[in-house]
PDB file of N, CA and C in Angstrom:
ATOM      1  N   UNK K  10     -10.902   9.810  33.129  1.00 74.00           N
ATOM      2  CA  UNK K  10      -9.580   9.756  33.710  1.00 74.00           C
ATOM      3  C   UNK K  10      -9.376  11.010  34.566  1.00 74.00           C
ATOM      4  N   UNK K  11      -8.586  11.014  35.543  1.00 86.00           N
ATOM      5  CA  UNK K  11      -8.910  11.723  36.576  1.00 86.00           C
ATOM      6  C   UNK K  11      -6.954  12.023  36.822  1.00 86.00           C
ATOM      7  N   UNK K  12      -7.009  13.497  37.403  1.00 86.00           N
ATOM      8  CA  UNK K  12      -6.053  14.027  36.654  1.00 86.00           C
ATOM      9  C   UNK K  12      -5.317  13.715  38.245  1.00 86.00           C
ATOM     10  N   UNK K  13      -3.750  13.635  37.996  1.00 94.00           N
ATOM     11  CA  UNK K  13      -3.610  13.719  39.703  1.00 94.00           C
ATOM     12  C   UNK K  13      -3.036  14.953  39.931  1.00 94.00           C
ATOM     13  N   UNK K  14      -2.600  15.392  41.462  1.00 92.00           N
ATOM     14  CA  UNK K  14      -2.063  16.780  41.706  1.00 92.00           C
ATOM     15  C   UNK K  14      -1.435  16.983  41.289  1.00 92.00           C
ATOM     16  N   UNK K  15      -0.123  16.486  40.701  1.00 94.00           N
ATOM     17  CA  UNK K  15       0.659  16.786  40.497  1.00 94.00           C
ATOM     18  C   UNK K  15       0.750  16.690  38.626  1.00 94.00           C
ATOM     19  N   UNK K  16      -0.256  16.062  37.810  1.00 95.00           N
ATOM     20  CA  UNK K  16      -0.438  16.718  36.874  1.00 95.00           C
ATOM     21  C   UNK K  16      -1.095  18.013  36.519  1.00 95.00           C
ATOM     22  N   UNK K  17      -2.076  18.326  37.732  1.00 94.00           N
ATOM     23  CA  UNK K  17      -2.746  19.305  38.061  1.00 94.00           C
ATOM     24  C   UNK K  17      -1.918  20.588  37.453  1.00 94.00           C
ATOM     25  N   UNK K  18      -1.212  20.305  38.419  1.00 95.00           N
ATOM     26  CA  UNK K  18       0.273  21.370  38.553  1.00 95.00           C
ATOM     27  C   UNK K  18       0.740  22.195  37.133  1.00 95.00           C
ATOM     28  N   UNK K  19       1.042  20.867  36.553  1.00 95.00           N
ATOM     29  CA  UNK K  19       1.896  20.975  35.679  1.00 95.00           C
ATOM     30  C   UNK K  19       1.065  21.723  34.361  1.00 95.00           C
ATOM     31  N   UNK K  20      -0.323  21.023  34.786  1.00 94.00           N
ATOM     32  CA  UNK K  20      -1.097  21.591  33.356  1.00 94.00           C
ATOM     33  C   UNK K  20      -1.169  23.021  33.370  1.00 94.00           C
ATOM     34  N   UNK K  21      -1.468  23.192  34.591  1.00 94.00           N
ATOM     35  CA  UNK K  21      -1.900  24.698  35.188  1.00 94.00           C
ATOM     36  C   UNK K  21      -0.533  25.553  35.145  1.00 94.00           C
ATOM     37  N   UNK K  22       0.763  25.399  35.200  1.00 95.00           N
ATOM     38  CA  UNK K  22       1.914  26.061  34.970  1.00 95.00           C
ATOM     39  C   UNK K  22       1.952  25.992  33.482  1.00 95.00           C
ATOM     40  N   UNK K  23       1.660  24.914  32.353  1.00 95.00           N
ATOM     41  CA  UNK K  23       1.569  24.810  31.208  1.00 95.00           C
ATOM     42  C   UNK K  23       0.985  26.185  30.691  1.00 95.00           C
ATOM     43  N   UNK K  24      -0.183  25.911  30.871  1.00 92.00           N
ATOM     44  CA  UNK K  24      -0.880  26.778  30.741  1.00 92.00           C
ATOM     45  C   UNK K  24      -0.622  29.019  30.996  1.00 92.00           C
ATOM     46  N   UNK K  25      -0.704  28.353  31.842  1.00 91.00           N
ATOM     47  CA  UNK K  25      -0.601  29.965  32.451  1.00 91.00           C
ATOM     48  C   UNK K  25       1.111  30.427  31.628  1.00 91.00           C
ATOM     49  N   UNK K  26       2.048  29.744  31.342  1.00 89.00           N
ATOM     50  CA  UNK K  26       3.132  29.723  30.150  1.00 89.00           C
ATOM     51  C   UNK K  26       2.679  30.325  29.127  1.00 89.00           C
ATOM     52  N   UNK K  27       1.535  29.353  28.583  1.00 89.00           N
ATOM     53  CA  UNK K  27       1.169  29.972  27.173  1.00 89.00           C
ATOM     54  C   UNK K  27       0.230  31.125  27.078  1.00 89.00           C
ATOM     55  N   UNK K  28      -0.678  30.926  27.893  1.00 87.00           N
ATOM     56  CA  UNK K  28      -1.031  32.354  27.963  1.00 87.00           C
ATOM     57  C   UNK K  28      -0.628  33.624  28.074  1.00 87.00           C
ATOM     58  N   UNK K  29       0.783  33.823  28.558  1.00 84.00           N
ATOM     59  CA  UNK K  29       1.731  34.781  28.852  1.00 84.00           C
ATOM     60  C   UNK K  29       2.154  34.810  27.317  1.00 84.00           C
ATOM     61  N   UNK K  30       2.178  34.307  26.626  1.00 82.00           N
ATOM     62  CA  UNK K  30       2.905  33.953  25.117  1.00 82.00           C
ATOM     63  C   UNK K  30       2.095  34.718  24.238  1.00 82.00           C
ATOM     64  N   UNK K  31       0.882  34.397  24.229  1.00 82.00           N
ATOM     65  CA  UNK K  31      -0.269  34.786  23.236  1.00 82.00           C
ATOM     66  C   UNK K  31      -0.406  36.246  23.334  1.00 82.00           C
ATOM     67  N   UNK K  32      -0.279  36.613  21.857  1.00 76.00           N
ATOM     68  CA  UNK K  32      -0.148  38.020  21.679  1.00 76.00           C
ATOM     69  C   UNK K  32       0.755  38.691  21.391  1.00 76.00           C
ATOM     70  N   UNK K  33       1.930  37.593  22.035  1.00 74.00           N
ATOM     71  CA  UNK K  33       3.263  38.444  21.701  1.00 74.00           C
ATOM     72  C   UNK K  33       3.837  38.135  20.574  1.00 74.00           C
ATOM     73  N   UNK K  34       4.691  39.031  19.547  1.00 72.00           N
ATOM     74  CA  UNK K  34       4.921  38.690  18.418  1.00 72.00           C
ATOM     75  C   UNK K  34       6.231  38.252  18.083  1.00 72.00           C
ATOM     76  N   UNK K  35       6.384  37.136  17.508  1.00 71.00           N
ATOM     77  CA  UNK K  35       7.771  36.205  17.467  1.00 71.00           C
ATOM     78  C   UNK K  35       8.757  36.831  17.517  1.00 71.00           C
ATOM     79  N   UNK K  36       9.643  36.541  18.365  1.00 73.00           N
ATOM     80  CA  UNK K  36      10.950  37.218  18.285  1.00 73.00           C
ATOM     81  C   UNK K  36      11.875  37.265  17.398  1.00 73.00           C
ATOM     82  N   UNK K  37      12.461  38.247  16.046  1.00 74.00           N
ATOM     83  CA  UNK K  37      13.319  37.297  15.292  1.00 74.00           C
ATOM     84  C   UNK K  37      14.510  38.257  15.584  1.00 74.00           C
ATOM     85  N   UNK K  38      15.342  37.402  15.165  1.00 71.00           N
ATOM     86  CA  UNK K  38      16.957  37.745  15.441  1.00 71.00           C
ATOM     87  C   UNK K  38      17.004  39.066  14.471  1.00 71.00           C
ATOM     88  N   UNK K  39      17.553  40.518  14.931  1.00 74.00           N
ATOM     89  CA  UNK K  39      18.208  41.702  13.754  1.00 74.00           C
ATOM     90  C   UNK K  39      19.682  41.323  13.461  1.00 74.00           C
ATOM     91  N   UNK K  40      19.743  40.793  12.098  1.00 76.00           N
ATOM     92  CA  UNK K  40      20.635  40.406  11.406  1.00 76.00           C
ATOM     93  C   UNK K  40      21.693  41.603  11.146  1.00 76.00           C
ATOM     94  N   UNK K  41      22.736  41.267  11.332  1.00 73.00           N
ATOM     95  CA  UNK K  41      23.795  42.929  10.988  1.00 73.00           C
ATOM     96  C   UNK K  41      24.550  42.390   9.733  1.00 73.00           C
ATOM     97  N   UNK K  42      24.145  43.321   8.947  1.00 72.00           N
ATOM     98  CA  UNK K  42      24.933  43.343   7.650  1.00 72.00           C
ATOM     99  C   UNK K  42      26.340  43.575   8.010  1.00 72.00           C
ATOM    100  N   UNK K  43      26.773  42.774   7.131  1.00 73.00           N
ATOM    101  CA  UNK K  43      28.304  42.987   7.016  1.00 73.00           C
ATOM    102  C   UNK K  43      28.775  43.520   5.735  1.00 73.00           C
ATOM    103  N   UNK K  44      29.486  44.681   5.742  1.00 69.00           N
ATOM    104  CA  UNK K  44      29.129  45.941   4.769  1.00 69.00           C
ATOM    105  C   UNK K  44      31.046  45.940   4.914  1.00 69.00           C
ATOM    106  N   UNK K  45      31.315  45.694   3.176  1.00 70.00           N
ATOM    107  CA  UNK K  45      33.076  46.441   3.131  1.00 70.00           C
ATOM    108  C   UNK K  45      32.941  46.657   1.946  1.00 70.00           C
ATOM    109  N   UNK K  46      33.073  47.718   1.970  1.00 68.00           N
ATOM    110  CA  UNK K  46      33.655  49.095   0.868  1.00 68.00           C
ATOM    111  C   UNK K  46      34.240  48.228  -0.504  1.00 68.00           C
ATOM    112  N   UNK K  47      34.132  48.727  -1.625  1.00 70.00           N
ATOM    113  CA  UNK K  47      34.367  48.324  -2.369  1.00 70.00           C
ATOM    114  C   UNK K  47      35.889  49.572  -2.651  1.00 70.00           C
ATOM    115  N   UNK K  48      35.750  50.338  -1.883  1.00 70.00           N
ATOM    116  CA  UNK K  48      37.229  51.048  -2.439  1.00 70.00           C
ATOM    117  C   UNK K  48      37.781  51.861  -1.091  1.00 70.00           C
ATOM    118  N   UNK K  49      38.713  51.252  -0.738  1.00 74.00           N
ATOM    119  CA  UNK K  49      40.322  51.202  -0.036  1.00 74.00           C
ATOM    120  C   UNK K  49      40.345  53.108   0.653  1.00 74.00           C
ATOM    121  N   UNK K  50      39.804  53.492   1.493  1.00 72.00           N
ATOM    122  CA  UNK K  50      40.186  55.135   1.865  1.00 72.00           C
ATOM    123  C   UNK K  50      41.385  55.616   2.034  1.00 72.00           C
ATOM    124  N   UNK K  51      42.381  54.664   2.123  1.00 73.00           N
ATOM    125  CA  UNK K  51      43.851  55.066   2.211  1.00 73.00           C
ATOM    126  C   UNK K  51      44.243  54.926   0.690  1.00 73.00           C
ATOM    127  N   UNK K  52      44.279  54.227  -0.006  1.00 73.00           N
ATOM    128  CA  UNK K  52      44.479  54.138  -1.641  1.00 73.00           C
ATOM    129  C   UNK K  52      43.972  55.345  -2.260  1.00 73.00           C
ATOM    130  N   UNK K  53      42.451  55.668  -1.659  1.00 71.00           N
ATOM    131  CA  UNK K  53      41.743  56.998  -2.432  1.00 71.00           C
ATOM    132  C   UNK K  53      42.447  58.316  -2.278  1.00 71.00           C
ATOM    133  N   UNK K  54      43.109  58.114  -0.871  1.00 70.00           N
ATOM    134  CA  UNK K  54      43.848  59.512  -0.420  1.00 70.00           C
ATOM    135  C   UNK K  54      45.171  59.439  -1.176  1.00 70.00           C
ATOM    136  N   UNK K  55      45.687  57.626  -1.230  1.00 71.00           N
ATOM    137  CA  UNK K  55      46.610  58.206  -2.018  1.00 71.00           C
ATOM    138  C   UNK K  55      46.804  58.629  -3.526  1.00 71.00           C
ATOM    139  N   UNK K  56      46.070  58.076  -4.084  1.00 70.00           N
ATOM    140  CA  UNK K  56      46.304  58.683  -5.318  1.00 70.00           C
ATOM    141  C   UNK K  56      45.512  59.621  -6.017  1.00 70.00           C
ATOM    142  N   UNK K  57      44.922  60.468  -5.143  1.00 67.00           N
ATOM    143  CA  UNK K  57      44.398  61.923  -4.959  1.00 67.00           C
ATOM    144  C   UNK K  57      45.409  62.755  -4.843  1.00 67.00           C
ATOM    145  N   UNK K  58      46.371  62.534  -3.784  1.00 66.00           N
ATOM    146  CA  UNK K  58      47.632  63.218  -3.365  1.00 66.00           C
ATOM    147  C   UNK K  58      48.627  63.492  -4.316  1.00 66.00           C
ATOM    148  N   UNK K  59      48.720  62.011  -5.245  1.00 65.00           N
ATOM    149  CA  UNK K  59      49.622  62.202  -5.852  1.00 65.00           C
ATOM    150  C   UNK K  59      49.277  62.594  -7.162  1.00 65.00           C
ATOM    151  N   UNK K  60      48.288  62.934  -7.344  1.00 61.00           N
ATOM    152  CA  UNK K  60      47.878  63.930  -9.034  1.00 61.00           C
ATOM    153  C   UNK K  60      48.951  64.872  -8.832  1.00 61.00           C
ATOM    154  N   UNK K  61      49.145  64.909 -10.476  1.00 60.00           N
ATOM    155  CA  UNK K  61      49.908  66.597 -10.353  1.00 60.00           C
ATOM    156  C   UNK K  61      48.829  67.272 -11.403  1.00 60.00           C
ATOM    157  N   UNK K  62      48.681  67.918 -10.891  1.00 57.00           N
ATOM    158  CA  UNK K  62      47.156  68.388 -11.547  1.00 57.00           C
ATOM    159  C   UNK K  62      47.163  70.141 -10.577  1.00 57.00           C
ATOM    160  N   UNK K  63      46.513  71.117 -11.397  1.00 54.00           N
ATOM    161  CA  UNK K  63      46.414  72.412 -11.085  1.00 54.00           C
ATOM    162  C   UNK K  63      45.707  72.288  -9.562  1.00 54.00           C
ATOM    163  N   UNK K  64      44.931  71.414  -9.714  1.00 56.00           N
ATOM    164  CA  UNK K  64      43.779  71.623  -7.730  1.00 56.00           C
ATOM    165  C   UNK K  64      44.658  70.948  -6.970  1.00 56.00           C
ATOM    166  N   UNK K  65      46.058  70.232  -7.363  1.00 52.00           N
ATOM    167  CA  UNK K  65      46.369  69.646  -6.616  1.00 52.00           C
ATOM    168  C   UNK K  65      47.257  70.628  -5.270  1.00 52.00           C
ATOM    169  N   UNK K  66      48.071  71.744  -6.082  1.00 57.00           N
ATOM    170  CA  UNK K  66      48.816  72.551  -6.282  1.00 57.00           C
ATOM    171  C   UNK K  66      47.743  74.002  -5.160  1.00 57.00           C
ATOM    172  N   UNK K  67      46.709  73.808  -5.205  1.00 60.00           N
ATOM    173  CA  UNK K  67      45.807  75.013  -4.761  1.00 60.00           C
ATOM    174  C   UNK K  67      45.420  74.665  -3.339  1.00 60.00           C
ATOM    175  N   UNK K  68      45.232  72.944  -2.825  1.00 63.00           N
ATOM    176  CA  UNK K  68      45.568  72.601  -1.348  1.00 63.00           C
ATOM    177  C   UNK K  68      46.324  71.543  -1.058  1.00 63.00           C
ATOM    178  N   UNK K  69      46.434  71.868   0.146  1.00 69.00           N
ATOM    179  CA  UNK K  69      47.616  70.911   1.161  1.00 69.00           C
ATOM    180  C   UNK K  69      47.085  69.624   0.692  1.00 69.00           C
ATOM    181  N   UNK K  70      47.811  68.660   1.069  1.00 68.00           N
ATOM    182  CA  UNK K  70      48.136  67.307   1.283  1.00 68.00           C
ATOM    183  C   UNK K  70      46.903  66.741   2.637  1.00 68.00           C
ATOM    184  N   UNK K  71      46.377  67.763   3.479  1.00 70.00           N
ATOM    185  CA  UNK K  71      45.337  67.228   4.569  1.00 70.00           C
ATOM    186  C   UNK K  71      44.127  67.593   4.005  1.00 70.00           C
ATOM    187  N   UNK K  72      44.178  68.560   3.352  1.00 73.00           N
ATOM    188  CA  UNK K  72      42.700  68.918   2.431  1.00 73.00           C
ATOM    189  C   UNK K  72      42.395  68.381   1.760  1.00 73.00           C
ATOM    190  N   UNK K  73      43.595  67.387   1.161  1.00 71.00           N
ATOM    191  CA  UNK K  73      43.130  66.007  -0.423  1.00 71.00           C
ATOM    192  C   UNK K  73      42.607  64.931   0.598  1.00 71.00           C
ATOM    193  N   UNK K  74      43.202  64.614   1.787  1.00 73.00           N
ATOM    194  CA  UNK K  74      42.971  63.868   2.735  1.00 73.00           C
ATOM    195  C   UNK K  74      41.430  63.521   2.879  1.00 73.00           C
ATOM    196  N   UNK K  75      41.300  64.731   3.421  1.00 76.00           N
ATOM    197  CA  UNK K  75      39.311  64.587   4.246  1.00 76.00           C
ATOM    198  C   UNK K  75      38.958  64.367   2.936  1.00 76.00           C
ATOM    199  N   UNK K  76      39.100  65.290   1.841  1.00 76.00           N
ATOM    200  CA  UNK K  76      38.186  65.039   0.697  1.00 76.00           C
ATOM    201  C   UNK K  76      38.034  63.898   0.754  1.00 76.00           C
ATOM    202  N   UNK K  77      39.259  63.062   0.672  1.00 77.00           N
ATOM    203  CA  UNK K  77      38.998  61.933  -0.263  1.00 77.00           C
ATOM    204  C   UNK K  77      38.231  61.267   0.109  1.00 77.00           C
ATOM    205  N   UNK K  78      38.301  61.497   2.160  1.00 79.00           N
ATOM    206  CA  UNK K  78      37.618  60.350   3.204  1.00 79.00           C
ATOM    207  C   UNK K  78      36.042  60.761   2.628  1.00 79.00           C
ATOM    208  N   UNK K  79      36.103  62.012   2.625  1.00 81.00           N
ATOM    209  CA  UNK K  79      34.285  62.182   2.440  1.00 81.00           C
ATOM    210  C   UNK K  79      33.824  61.882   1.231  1.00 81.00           C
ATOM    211  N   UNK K  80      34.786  61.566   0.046  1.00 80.00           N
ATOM    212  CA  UNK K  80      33.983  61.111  -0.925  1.00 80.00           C
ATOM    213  C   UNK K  80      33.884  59.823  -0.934  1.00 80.00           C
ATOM    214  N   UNK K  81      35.230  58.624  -0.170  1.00 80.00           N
ATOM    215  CA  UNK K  81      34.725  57.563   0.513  1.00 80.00           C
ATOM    216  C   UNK K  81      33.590  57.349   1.152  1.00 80.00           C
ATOM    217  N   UNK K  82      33.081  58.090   1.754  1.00 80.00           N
ATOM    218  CA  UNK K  82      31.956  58.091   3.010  1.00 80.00           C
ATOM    219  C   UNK K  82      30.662  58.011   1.857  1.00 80.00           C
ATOM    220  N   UNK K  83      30.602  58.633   0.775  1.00 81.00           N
ATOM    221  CA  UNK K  83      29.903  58.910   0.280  1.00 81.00           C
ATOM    222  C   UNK K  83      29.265  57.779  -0.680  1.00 81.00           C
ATOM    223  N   UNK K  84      30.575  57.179  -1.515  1.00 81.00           N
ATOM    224  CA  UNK K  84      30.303  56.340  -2.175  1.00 81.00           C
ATOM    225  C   UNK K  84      30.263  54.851  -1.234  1.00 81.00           C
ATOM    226  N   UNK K  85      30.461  54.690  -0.344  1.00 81.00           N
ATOM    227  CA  UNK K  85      30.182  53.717   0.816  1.00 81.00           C
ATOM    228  C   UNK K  85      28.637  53.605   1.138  1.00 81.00           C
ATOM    229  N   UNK K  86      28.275  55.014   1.371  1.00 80.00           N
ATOM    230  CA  UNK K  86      26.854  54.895   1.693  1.00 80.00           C
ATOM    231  C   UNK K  86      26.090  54.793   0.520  1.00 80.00           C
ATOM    232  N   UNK K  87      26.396  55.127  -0.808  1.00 79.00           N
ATOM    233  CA  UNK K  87      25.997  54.642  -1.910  1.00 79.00           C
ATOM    234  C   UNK K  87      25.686  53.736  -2.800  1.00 79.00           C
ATOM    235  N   UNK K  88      27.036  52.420  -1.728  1.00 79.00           N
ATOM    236  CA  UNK K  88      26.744  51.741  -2.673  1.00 79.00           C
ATOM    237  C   UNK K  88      25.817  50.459  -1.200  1.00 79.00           C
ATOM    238  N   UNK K  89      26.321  50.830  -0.228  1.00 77.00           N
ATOM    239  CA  UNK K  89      25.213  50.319   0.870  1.00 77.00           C
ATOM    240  C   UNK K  89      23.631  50.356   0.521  1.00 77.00           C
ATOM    241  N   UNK K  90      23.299  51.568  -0.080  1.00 74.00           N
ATOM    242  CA  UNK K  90      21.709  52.382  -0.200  1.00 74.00           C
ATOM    243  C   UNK K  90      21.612  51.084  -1.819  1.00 74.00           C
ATOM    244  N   UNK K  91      22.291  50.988  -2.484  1.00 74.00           N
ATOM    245  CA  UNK K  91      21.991  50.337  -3.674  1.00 74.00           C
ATOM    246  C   UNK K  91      21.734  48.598  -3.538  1.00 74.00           C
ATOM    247  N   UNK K  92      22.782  48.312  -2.543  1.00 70.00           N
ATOM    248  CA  UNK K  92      22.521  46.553  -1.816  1.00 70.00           C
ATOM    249  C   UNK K  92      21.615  46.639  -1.291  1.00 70.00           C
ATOM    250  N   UNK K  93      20.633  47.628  -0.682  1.00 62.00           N
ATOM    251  CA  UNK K  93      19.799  47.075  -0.210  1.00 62.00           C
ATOM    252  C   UNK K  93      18.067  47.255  -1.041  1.00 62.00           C
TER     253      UNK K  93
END
């Protein structure tokens, strides 16, 4: 069987397709985790703030603040590092 030009074509674009292919390694999709905190950074600040407790008394109300965010930050990435 005898090929005509215009399958010619097609084999030869086929082709030269897959050859461009070979070697390369499958593309797969990077999946993005969807990551939420198991504890609230505004809740943490607040009831950090509202201890009455001796350290409470020793800084401001913006110093309980960051703390609290960075011990959020902390246990966020903690419990991220443990899911995975």
């Amino acid at each position: 069987m005898v090929q005509t030009p215009e399958q010619r074509k097609r084999n030869e674009r086929f082709a030269k397709q897959q050859n461009a292919k070979r070697g390369k390694p499958a593309v797969e999709p990077k999946t993005k985790l969807e990551f939420k905190s198991p504890l609230n950074p505004i809740l943490a600040a607040d009831i950090l703030s509202h201890q009455k407790d001796s350290t409470v008394d020793k800084y401001n109300k913006a110093d309980m603040v960051f703390f609290s965010l960075q011990v959020y930050w902390r246990l966020s990435l903690l419990v991220a590092w443990r899911s995975n």
